[in-house]
Short mmCIF file of C-alpha atoms and ligand atoms in Angstrom, two decimals:
data_model
loop_
_atom_site.label_atom_id
_atom_site.label_comp_id
_atom_site.label_asym_id
_atom_site.label_seq_id
_atom_site.Cartn_x
_atom_site.Cartn_y
_atom_site.Cartn_z
CA UNK W 1 61.57 132.92 -92.56
CA UNK W 2 59.13 131.26 -94.86
CA UNK W 3 59.22 127.50 -95.30
CA UNK W 4 58.33 127.81 -98.96
CA UNK W 5 60.86 126.14 -101.22
CA UNK W 6 63.13 128.40 -103.32
CA UNK W 7 63.02 128.78 -107.07
CA UNK W 8 64.66 131.25 -109.44
CA UNK W 9 62.93 132.75 -112.47
CA UNK W 10 64.52 134.65 -115.34
CA UNK W 11 62.17 136.82 -117.37
CA UNK W 12 62.82 139.30 -120.14
CA UNK W 13 62.35 139.95 -123.80
CA UNK W 14 63.48 137.85 -126.68
CA UNK W 15 67.19 138.01 -127.51
CA UNK W 16 68.30 139.55 -124.24
CA UNK W 17 70.41 136.61 -123.03
CA UNK W 18 68.11 134.80 -120.58
CA UNK W 19 69.35 131.34 -121.56
CA UNK W 20 72.99 132.37 -121.26
CA UNK W 21 72.41 133.77 -117.77
CA UNK W 22 70.46 130.71 -116.65
CA UNK W 23 73.24 128.36 -117.68
CA UNK W 24 75.90 130.54 -116.03
CA UNK W 25 73.93 130.68 -112.78
CA UNK W 26 73.29 126.93 -112.90
CA UNK W 27 77.03 126.30 -113.22
CA UNK W 28 77.70 128.62 -110.30
CA UNK W 29 75.17 126.80 -108.11
CA UNK W 30 76.73 123.48 -109.15
CA UNK W 31 79.99 124.63 -107.55
CA UNK W 32 78.07 124.30 -104.30
CA UNK W 33 76.04 127.10 -102.76
CA UNK W 34 74.57 126.46 -99.31
CA UNK W 35 74.40 122.74 -99.89
CA UNK W 36 72.55 122.82 -103.21
CA UNK W 37 74.00 120.35 -105.67
CA UNK W 38 73.23 122.28 -108.83
CA UNK W 39 70.37 123.57 -110.90
CA UNK W 40 68.05 122.41 -113.66
CA UNK W 41 66.52 124.73 -116.19
CA UNK W 42 62.79 124.63 -116.83
CA UNK W 43 61.68 126.19 -120.10
CA UNK W 44 58.95 128.82 -119.97
CA UNK W 45 58.82 129.77 -123.63
CA UNK W 46 55.56 128.79 -125.26
CA UNK W 47 57.16 127.96 -128.60
CA UNK W 48 60.31 126.22 -127.36
CA UNK W 49 58.16 123.40 -126.00
CA UNK W 50 57.71 122.28 -129.61
CA UNK W 51 60.18 120.20 -131.53
CA UNK W 52 61.80 121.85 -134.51
CA UNK W 53 61.93 125.58 -135.25
CA UNK W 54 65.09 125.72 -133.17
CA UNK W 55 66.51 128.78 -134.85
CA UNK W 56 63.49 131.02 -134.95
CA UNK W 57 62.48 130.22 -131.40
CA UNK W 58 66.05 130.76 -130.29
CA UNK W 59 66.65 127.45 -128.51
CA UNK W 60 70.07 126.98 -126.95
CA UNK W 61 71.88 124.25 -128.90
CA UNK W 62 72.61 121.21 -126.75
CA UNK W 63 76.35 121.77 -127.16
CA UNK W 64 76.03 125.17 -125.49
CA UNK W 65 74.06 123.92 -122.50
CA UNK W 66 77.28 122.96 -120.69
CA UNK W 67 75.71 119.79 -119.37
CA UNK W 68 72.93 121.68 -117.59
CA UNK W 69 69.67 119.78 -117.88
CA UNK W 70 66.85 121.55 -119.74
CA UNK W 71 63.29 120.45 -119.03
CA UNK W 72 59.96 121.06 -120.80
CA UNK W 73 61.73 121.86 -124.04
CA UNK W 74 61.33 120.12 -127.38
CA UNK W 75 58.76 117.64 -126.16
CA UNK W 76 55.54 118.54 -127.96
CA UNK W 77 54.80 117.86 -131.58
CA UNK W 78 53.92 120.86 -133.71
CA UNK W 79 50.16 121.05 -133.90
CA UNK W 80 49.71 119.55 -130.44
CA UNK W 81 47.89 121.91 -128.16
CA UNK W 82 49.72 122.93 -125.00
CA UNK W 83 48.37 125.74 -122.89
CA UNK W 84 49.29 127.58 -119.72
CA UNK W 85 47.37 125.30 -117.32
CA UNK W 86 49.15 122.20 -118.62
CA UNK W 87 52.52 123.89 -118.47
CA UNK W 88 51.98 124.97 -114.86
CA UNK W 89 51.17 121.36 -113.89
CA UNK W 90 54.23 120.04 -115.72
CA UNK W 91 56.45 122.74 -114.25
CA UNK W 92 55.29 121.95 -110.70
CA UNK W 93 56.20 118.28 -111.27
CA UNK W 94 59.62 119.23 -112.64
CA UNK W 95 60.20 121.60 -109.71
CA UNK W 96 59.29 118.92 -107.13
CA UNK W 97 61.60 116.46 -108.79
CA UNK W 98 64.41 119.02 -108.92
CA UNK W 99 64.06 119.91 -105.24
CA UNK W 100 64.13 116.21 -104.33
CA UNK W 101 67.49 116.04 -106.09
CA UNK W 102 68.68 118.91 -103.85
CA UNK W 103 68.88 121.10 -106.89
CA UNK W 104 67.46 124.54 -107.67
CA UNK W 105 64.88 124.94 -110.44
CA UNK W 106 65.60 127.92 -112.69
CA UNK W 107 62.53 128.83 -114.73
CA UNK W 108 63.53 130.66 -117.88
CA UNK W 109 61.49 132.08 -120.70
CA UNK W 110 59.81 134.94 -122.43
CA UNK W 111 56.27 133.73 -121.79
CA UNK W 112 55.89 135.74 -118.62
CA UNK W 113 52.26 134.90 -118.02
CA UNK W 114 53.19 131.24 -117.70
CA UNK W 115 55.72 132.20 -115.04
CA UNK W 116 53.17 134.43 -113.36
CA UNK W 117 50.65 131.59 -113.10
CA UNK W 118 53.35 129.31 -111.75
CA UNK W 119 54.24 131.83 -109.05
CA UNK W 120 50.62 132.45 -108.06
CA UNK W 121 48.13 129.60 -107.83
CA UNK W 122 44.37 129.95 -108.27
CA UNK W 123 44.57 132.73 -110.81
CA UNK W 124 43.65 130.68 -113.83
CA UNK W 125 39.99 130.34 -114.62
CA UNK W 126 39.13 126.68 -114.12
CA UNK W 127 37.07 124.85 -116.69
CA UNK W 128 33.50 124.88 -115.44
CA UNK W 129 30.91 122.15 -115.84
CA UNK W 130 28.01 124.49 -115.25
CA UNK W 131 27.16 128.01 -116.29
CA UNK W 132 26.92 130.78 -113.75
CA UNK W 133 23.46 132.25 -113.17
CA UNK W 134 24.31 135.47 -114.95
CA UNK W 135 25.71 133.67 -117.99
CA UNK W 136 22.70 131.34 -118.11
CA UNK W 137 20.40 134.31 -118.09
CA UNK W 138 22.34 136.25 -120.73
CA UNK W 139 22.39 133.25 -123.03
CA UNK W 140 18.65 132.81 -122.63
CA UNK W 141 18.18 136.40 -123.76
CA UNK W 142 20.44 136.20 -126.82
CA UNK W 143 18.80 136.92 -130.15
CA UNK W 144 19.04 133.88 -132.49
CA UNK W 145 21.81 135.44 -134.56
CA UNK W 146 24.07 135.91 -131.54
CA UNK W 147 23.17 132.56 -130.00
CA UNK W 148 24.21 130.84 -133.19
CA UNK W 149 27.50 132.73 -133.13
CA UNK W 150 28.13 131.80 -129.49
CA UNK W 151 27.52 128.13 -130.21
CA UNK W 152 29.96 128.17 -133.09
CA UNK W 153 32.69 130.70 -132.31
CA UNK W 154 35.24 131.10 -135.10
CA UNK W 155 38.55 129.37 -134.53
CA UNK W 156 40.59 132.51 -135.18
CA UNK W 157 39.76 136.15 -134.45
CA UNK W 158 38.55 137.73 -137.70
CA UNK W 159 40.42 140.73 -139.04
CA UNK W 160 38.44 143.86 -138.26
CA UNK W 161 39.93 145.59 -141.28
CA UNK W 162 38.69 143.06 -143.81
CA UNK W 163 35.63 141.77 -141.92
CA UNK W 164 34.24 144.67 -139.87
CA UNK W 165 30.76 143.13 -139.66
CA UNK W 166 32.10 139.92 -138.15
CA UNK W 167 34.15 141.93 -135.68
CA UNK W 168 31.16 144.04 -134.65
CA UNK W 169 28.98 140.98 -134.25
CA UNK W 170 31.48 139.38 -131.88
CA UNK W 171 31.61 142.59 -129.89
CA UNK W 172 27.82 142.69 -129.71
CA UNK W 173 27.82 139.10 -128.47
CA UNK W 174 30.32 139.92 -125.74
CA UNK W 175 28.33 143.03 -124.82
CA UNK W 176 25.26 140.86 -124.37
CA UNK W 177 27.13 138.33 -122.22
CA UNK W 178 29.46 140.54 -120.22
CA UNK W 179 28.90 144.23 -120.70
CA UNK W 180 31.57 145.56 -118.30
CA UNK W 181 34.29 143.55 -120.01
CA UNK W 182 33.04 144.31 -123.53
CA UNK W 183 33.35 148.00 -122.74
CA UNK W 184 37.05 147.53 -122.15
CA UNK W 185 37.74 146.28 -125.66
CA UNK W 186 37.56 148.19 -128.89
CA UNK W 187 35.38 146.24 -131.30
CA UNK W 188 38.35 146.19 -133.69
CA UNK W 189 40.43 144.36 -131.11
CA UNK W 190 39.03 140.98 -132.10
CA UNK W 191 41.80 139.10 -130.33
CA UNK W 192 40.73 140.52 -126.97
CA UNK W 193 37.03 140.12 -127.69
CA UNK W 194 37.50 136.50 -128.73
CA UNK W 195 39.67 135.86 -125.68
CA UNK W 196 36.87 137.01 -123.37
CA UNK W 197 34.29 134.94 -125.26
CA UNK W 198 36.51 131.87 -124.98
CA UNK W 199 36.77 132.39 -121.21
CA UNK W 200 32.98 132.33 -121.01
CA UNK W 201 32.85 129.15 -123.09
CA UNK W 202 35.57 127.40 -121.12
CA UNK W 203 34.64 128.43 -117.60
CA UNK W 204 30.93 129.08 -117.77
CA UNK W 205 31.59 132.39 -116.04
CA UNK W 206 31.67 135.95 -117.31
CA UNK W 207 35.21 137.39 -117.14
CA UNK W 208 33.95 140.21 -114.93
CA UNK W 209 32.60 137.61 -112.49
CA UNK W 210 36.02 135.99 -112.45
CA UNK W 211 37.73 139.32 -111.76
CA UNK W 212 35.38 139.94 -108.84
CA UNK W 213 35.84 136.38 -107.57
CA UNK W 214 39.64 136.57 -107.72
CA UNK W 215 39.80 139.96 -106.07
CA UNK W 216 38.36 138.37 -102.95
CA UNK W 217 41.43 136.21 -102.45
CA UNK W 218 44.92 137.55 -101.88
CA UNK W 219 47.83 136.57 -104.13
CA UNK W 220 49.63 133.83 -102.23
CA UNK W 221 52.92 132.71 -103.75
CA UNK W 222 53.55 129.04 -104.41
CA UNK W 223 57.32 129.26 -103.92
CA UNK W 224 59.88 131.61 -102.44
CA UNK W 225 60.87 133.11 -105.77
CA UNK W 226 63.89 135.10 -106.78
CA UNK W 227 62.83 136.88 -109.91
CA UNK W 228 65.35 138.28 -112.36
CA UNK W 229 64.26 140.61 -115.10
CA UNK W 230 66.99 140.68 -117.70
CA UNK W 231 66.74 143.98 -119.50
CA UNK W 232 68.39 145.75 -122.41
CA UNK W 233 67.75 149.28 -123.67
CA UNK W 234 65.34 148.86 -126.60
CA UNK W 235 67.46 150.95 -129.02
CA UNK W 236 70.46 148.68 -128.45
CA UNK W 237 68.45 145.50 -128.22
CA UNK W 238 66.68 146.24 -131.50
CA UNK W 239 70.01 146.36 -133.33
CA UNK W 240 70.85 142.98 -131.88
CA UNK W 241 67.46 141.59 -132.84
CA UNK W 242 67.86 142.85 -136.42
CA UNK W 243 71.27 141.23 -136.65
CA UNK W 244 69.76 137.99 -135.40
CA UNK W 245 67.12 138.06 -138.12
CA UNK W 246 69.80 138.70 -140.76
CA UNK W 247 71.86 135.78 -139.47
CA UNK W 248 68.88 133.54 -139.44
CA UNK W 249 67.87 134.53 -142.96
CA UNK W 250 71.31 133.70 -144.33
CA UNK W 251 70.89 130.13 -143.17
CA UNK W 252 67.22 129.90 -143.86
CA UNK W 253 67.19 131.46 -147.31
CA UNK W 254 68.60 128.27 -148.74
CA UNK W 255 65.91 126.21 -147.07
CA UNK W 256 63.18 128.65 -147.94
CA UNK W 257 64.16 128.65 -151.60
CA UNK W 258 64.30 124.89 -151.61
CA UNK W 259 60.86 124.71 -150.08
CA UNK W 260 59.58 126.58 -153.08
CA UNK W 261 60.42 123.61 -155.23
CA UNK W 262 59.43 120.69 -153.05
CA UNK W 263 57.09 122.52 -150.65
CA UNK W 264 58.06 120.27 -147.77
CA UNK W 265 61.15 121.11 -145.80
CA UNK W 266 62.26 121.54 -142.27
CA UNK W 267 61.19 125.12 -142.60
CA UNK W 268 57.58 124.27 -143.17
CA UNK W 269 57.29 121.49 -140.64
CA UNK W 270 55.60 122.80 -137.54
CA UNK W 271 54.52 125.98 -139.21
CA UNK W 272 52.46 124.76 -142.07
CA UNK W 273 50.94 121.43 -142.68
CA UNK W 274 50.82 120.55 -146.28
CA UNK W 275 47.30 119.36 -146.91
CA UNK W 276 47.24 119.87 -150.62
CA UNK W 277 48.12 123.46 -149.89
CA UNK W 278 49.93 125.43 -147.25
CA UNK W 279 47.62 125.89 -144.34
CA UNK W 280 48.44 127.39 -140.97
CA UNK W 281 48.19 124.87 -138.17
CA UNK W 282 46.11 125.96 -135.25
CA UNK W 283 48.92 126.95 -132.97
CA UNK W 284 50.10 129.41 -135.56
CA UNK W 285 49.73 132.07 -132.94
CA UNK W 286 50.64 135.69 -132.49
CA UNK W 287 54.18 134.71 -131.64
CA UNK W 288 54.88 133.35 -135.09
CA UNK W 289 52.79 136.05 -136.65
CA UNK W 290 54.96 138.59 -134.91
CA UNK W 291 58.04 136.84 -136.15
CA UNK W 292 56.94 137.41 -139.72
CA UNK W 293 55.86 133.92 -140.66
CA UNK W 294 52.81 135.19 -142.43
CA UNK W 295 54.99 137.25 -144.72
CA UNK W 296 57.19 134.29 -145.43
CA UNK W 297 54.10 132.32 -146.11
CA UNK W 298 53.07 134.91 -148.69
CA UNK W 299 56.50 134.60 -150.23
CA UNK W 300 56.27 130.83 -150.34
CA UNK W 301 52.73 130.83 -151.62
CA UNK W 302 53.12 133.42 -154.34
CA UNK W 303 53.17 132.15 -157.91
CA UNK W 304 56.23 134.17 -158.78
CA UNK W 305 58.18 134.75 -155.59
CA UNK W 306 60.41 137.77 -156.08
CA UNK W 307 63.39 139.11 -154.21
CA UNK W 308 61.27 142.14 -153.44
CA UNK W 309 58.66 140.05 -151.64
CA UNK W 310 61.44 138.28 -149.82
CA UNK W 311 63.06 141.53 -148.71
CA UNK W 312 59.76 142.84 -147.43
CA UNK W 313 59.23 139.60 -145.51
CA UNK W 314 62.59 140.13 -143.84
CA UNK W 315 61.68 143.71 -142.95
CA UNK W 316 58.36 142.53 -141.56
CA UNK W 317 60.13 139.94 -139.48
CA UNK W 318 62.41 142.58 -137.97
CA UNK W 319 59.50 144.86 -137.24
CA UNK W 320 57.48 141.99 -135.78
CA UNK W 321 60.30 140.91 -133.49
CA UNK W 322 60.58 144.44 -132.10
CA UNK W 323 56.85 144.65 -131.51
CA UNK W 324 56.96 141.29 -129.79
CA UNK W 325 59.70 142.41 -127.44
CA UNK W 326 57.79 145.63 -126.72
CA UNK W 327 54.74 143.62 -125.71
CA UNK W 328 56.86 141.41 -123.49
CA UNK W 329 58.13 144.45 -121.59
CA UNK W 330 54.59 145.79 -121.24
CA UNK W 331 53.47 142.51 -119.68
CA UNK W 332 56.34 142.50 -117.20
CA UNK W 333 55.72 146.09 -116.17
CA UNK W 334 51.94 146.05 -116.16
CA UNK W 335 51.11 142.55 -114.99
CA UNK W 336 53.96 140.65 -113.38
CA UNK W 337 55.50 143.46 -111.35
CA UNK W 338 52.18 144.66 -109.87
CA UNK W 339 51.32 141.05 -108.93
CA UNK W 340 54.68 140.53 -107.24
CA UNK W 341 54.52 143.86 -105.42
CA UNK W 342 51.00 143.13 -104.28
CA UNK W 343 52.00 139.68 -102.98
CA UNK W 344 54.97 141.22 -101.19
CA UNK W 345 52.57 143.56 -99.46
CA UNK W 346 54.54 146.64 -100.47
CA UNK W 347 57.39 147.93 -98.38
CA UNK W 348 60.84 146.43 -98.29
CA UNK W 349 61.32 144.46 -101.51
CA UNK W 350 64.73 143.16 -100.55
CA UNK W 351 63.28 141.41 -97.50
CA UNK W 352 60.24 140.17 -99.37
CA UNK W 353 59.22 136.63 -100.20
CA UNK W 354 59.49 137.45 -103.90
CA UNK W 355 62.51 139.68 -104.43
CA UNK W 356 62.68 141.01 -107.97
CA UNK W 357 65.86 142.36 -109.60
CA UNK W 358 66.49 144.04 -112.88
CA UNK W 359 69.84 143.12 -114.39
CA UNK W 360 71.09 145.42 -117.10
CA UNK W 361 72.18 143.47 -120.19
CA UNK W 362 72.33 146.48 -122.50
CA UNK W 363 76.09 146.13 -122.92
CA UNK W 364 77.64 142.77 -123.64
CA UNK W 365 81.23 141.67 -123.11
CA UNK W 366 82.93 142.87 -119.92
CA UNK W 367 79.80 144.72 -118.90
CA UNK W 368 77.84 141.47 -118.97
CA UNK W 369 80.22 139.97 -116.45
CA UNK W 370 80.05 142.90 -114.05
CA UNK W 371 76.47 144.06 -114.45
CA UNK W 372 74.70 140.79 -115.08
CA UNK W 373 76.68 137.75 -114.08
CA UNK W 374 78.51 138.93 -110.97
CA UNK W 375 75.50 140.76 -109.59
CA UNK W 376 73.27 137.82 -110.39
CA UNK W 377 75.59 135.38 -108.65
CA UNK W 378 75.84 137.53 -105.53
CA UNK W 379 72.06 137.84 -105.30
CA UNK W 380 71.53 134.09 -105.83
CA UNK W 381 74.03 133.32 -103.11
CA UNK W 382 72.35 135.64 -100.62
CA UNK W 383 68.88 134.40 -101.59
CA UNK W 384 69.74 130.73 -101.17
CA UNK W 385 71.48 131.47 -97.89
CA UNK W 386 68.49 133.40 -96.57
CA UNK W 387 70.77 136.36 -96.11
CA UNK W 388 69.87 140.03 -96.35
CA UNK W 389 69.57 141.07 -99.96
CA UNK W 390 70.66 144.29 -101.60
CA UNK W 391 67.90 146.83 -102.32
CA UNK W 392 66.74 146.11 -105.91
CA UNK W 393 66.32 149.81 -106.65
CA UNK W 394 69.95 150.53 -105.80
CA UNK W 395 71.37 148.07 -108.31
CA UNK W 396 71.42 150.55 -111.19
CA UNK W 397 69.76 153.67 -112.51
CA UNK W 398 67.82 151.51 -114.99
CA UNK W 399 66.68 149.20 -112.23
CA UNK W 400 65.27 152.14 -110.30
CA UNK W 401 63.54 153.46 -113.39
CA UNK W 402 62.02 150.20 -114.60
CA UNK W 403 61.10 148.72 -111.23
CA UNK W 404 59.29 151.82 -110.07
CA UNK W 405 55.71 151.53 -111.23
CA UNK W 406 52.46 153.33 -110.69
CA UNK W 407 50.16 151.66 -108.24
CA UNK W 408 47.61 149.71 -110.24
CA UNK W 409 43.93 149.63 -109.40
CA UNK W 410 43.07 146.55 -107.40
CA UNK W 411 39.33 146.74 -106.82
CA UNK W 412 37.19 144.99 -109.46
CA UNK W 413 35.28 148.18 -110.21
CA UNK W 414 38.50 150.05 -110.86
CA UNK W 415 39.97 147.24 -112.94
CA UNK W 416 36.89 147.09 -115.12
CA UNK W 417 36.77 150.83 -115.53
CA UNK W 418 40.47 151.13 -116.27
CA UNK W 419 40.41 150.66 -120.04
CA UNK W 420 36.87 151.61 -120.81
CA UNK W 421 36.22 152.67 -124.41
CA UNK W 422 33.67 155.24 -125.45
CA UNK W 423 32.10 156.06 -128.79
CA UNK W 424 32.64 159.45 -130.39
CA UNK W 425 29.42 160.25 -132.26
CA UNK W 426 30.98 163.08 -134.28
CA UNK W 427 33.81 160.96 -135.65
CA UNK W 428 31.68 157.92 -136.39
CA UNK W 429 31.18 158.17 -140.12
CA UNK W 430 29.72 154.71 -140.64
CA UNK W 431 27.26 153.76 -137.88
CA UNK W 432 28.07 150.10 -138.37
CA UNK W 433 31.67 150.86 -137.47
CA UNK W 434 31.58 153.17 -134.47
CA UNK W 435 34.63 155.28 -133.74
CA UNK W 436 35.86 154.34 -130.27
CA UNK W 437 38.54 155.78 -128.05
CA UNK W 438 39.68 155.05 -124.52
CA UNK W 439 37.99 157.13 -121.87
CA UNK W 440 40.05 159.51 -119.78
CA UNK W 441 43.17 161.19 -121.08
CA UNK W 442 42.91 159.60 -124.54
CA UNK W 443 39.38 160.87 -124.93
CA UNK W 444 40.43 164.33 -123.77
CA UNK W 445 43.25 164.34 -126.30
CA UNK W 446 40.88 163.17 -129.01
CA UNK W 447 38.34 165.84 -128.17
CA UNK W 448 40.96 168.52 -128.71
CA UNK W 449 42.30 166.95 -131.91
CA UNK W 450 41.95 168.68 -135.25
CA UNK W 451 40.05 165.74 -136.79
CA UNK W 452 37.47 165.71 -134.06
CA UNK W 453 36.96 169.47 -134.15
CA UNK W 454 36.54 169.31 -137.92
CA UNK W 455 33.91 166.57 -137.62
CA UNK W 456 32.11 168.36 -134.83
CA UNK W 457 31.93 171.69 -136.70
CA UNK W 458 30.82 169.96 -139.91
CA UNK W 459 27.94 168.49 -137.90
CA UNK W 460 26.97 171.97 -136.83
CA UNK W 461 27.00 173.33 -140.39
CA UNK W 462 25.07 170.43 -141.87
CA UNK W 463 22.26 170.53 -139.41
CA UNK W 464 22.05 174.26 -138.83
CA UNK W 465 22.23 173.60 -135.18
CA UNK W 466 24.27 171.18 -133.17
CA UNK W 467 22.74 167.74 -133.43
CA UNK W 468 23.56 164.59 -131.63
CA UNK W 469 24.29 161.99 -134.25
CA UNK W 470 22.41 158.78 -133.90
CA UNK W 471 25.23 156.38 -134.08
CA UNK W 472 24.61 153.84 -131.41
CA UNK W 473 24.89 150.42 -132.95
CA UNK W 474 24.39 148.52 -129.82
CA UNK W 475 22.71 150.69 -127.32
CA UNK W 476 24.86 149.14 -124.59
CA UNK W 477 27.88 151.20 -125.47
CA UNK W 478 27.48 154.58 -123.85
CA UNK W 479 28.16 157.54 -126.06
CA UNK W 480 30.51 160.15 -124.80
CA UNK W 481 28.57 163.32 -124.33
CA UNK W 482 30.72 166.35 -123.83
CA UNK W 483 29.70 169.57 -122.18
CA UNK W 484 28.66 171.09 -125.47
CA UNK W 485 26.55 168.07 -126.36
CA UNK W 486 24.54 168.50 -123.21
CA UNK W 487 22.72 171.38 -124.82
CA UNK W 488 21.94 169.55 -128.03
CA UNK W 489 18.54 168.22 -128.75
CA UNK W 490 18.34 164.48 -129.25
CA UNK W 491 16.88 163.63 -132.64
ZN1 ZN D 1 35.61 162.66 -132.32
#
């Protein structure tokens, strides 16, 4: 049996009941399980670290914490930067302290990549003092326009819809610095493109170099981790999320309306700093964007705020919350699970160092007790007692469905090829905004689509004979040449 110390993590989407479960499990452990004196909860939600915004970020009110200590919550001022690397350091400290008290750390939150980096060390790119050889060389070869851009990257990703030239320029810069990674991102996906450029700035390495570097070392867990994935059927969960927004709005509407008159209320603190005008603070990130803050900002900022604008802000908030929860599930399925399975070395997950269980929180009430709480308690008890655990796939039909995943590519070449985008010459109407689609099945589907066939046949008519359009904006992006194109003359 491993001598790694035990921790428990609870992951899952927003509004699924993670906090409730963590407190219930902490109380159970406090009754005395295998000599442990209790549990402390460590927050792993990137927005709950900030003071204020208690309602929108769904913080458990102190009165409902049943005396269970919550750490790393409410301790940063809005506007203060706090990123994954800092959280991991703070969480390790809190975990050490908790173990010294003979208590179990329960790490709870929707920011799964924080949890992932806590579970697996050495997976975060470290800030580099020097540039790698390949980056040095690429920078030396940058045309002045791109060099200038690299030296002064914009603070926020530009919108590709309103600023296509800016978006294309960033993509060209990334192509020049790290071609394999640039090929994975659509030029419209400025968030991804900027993310990769930031990595280069911060680490001095090209992201593809980092992928290759990391693939050389196995994933070695930091703790013996019992991982719970609290899950609810999206159709049911969405209703609950909508209801939560409605509840929140009832309370907030008063504050929001008041903020229209004095422009400085609890609502605005932490979201907007009032510097003569409303201005998003820098941590105004995708999380808040998803939660519809931008729409509320529009409502607040408009000269004549109408009920109609307000209603559409509420709708946007509901939609955003759903999208957010969808993305959270994608991360769990596509990133966290494959990492855990890989670290477990495949095979018997119940006997593994990192057992992972899906608990079904679709139904509340009695069902919560039987499907979530009781099962959770039994598993915790067995885990802390180093006893044989139940097979995670046998827990429920949903568990089997959600925990069974396709094997992900692990070699760097495969990873880099996995999401490669290609340009469709026929469908590119404006050469400065190439039409891109993911290679593989998406490309095949596109090639058969009505739009593509229409564009391709129009090409034929216009030029008398099939012609390969000259659309390459940056020659680095390979054009997709289909069988028919092979016979075309290049003009
Ligand atoms: Zn096409």
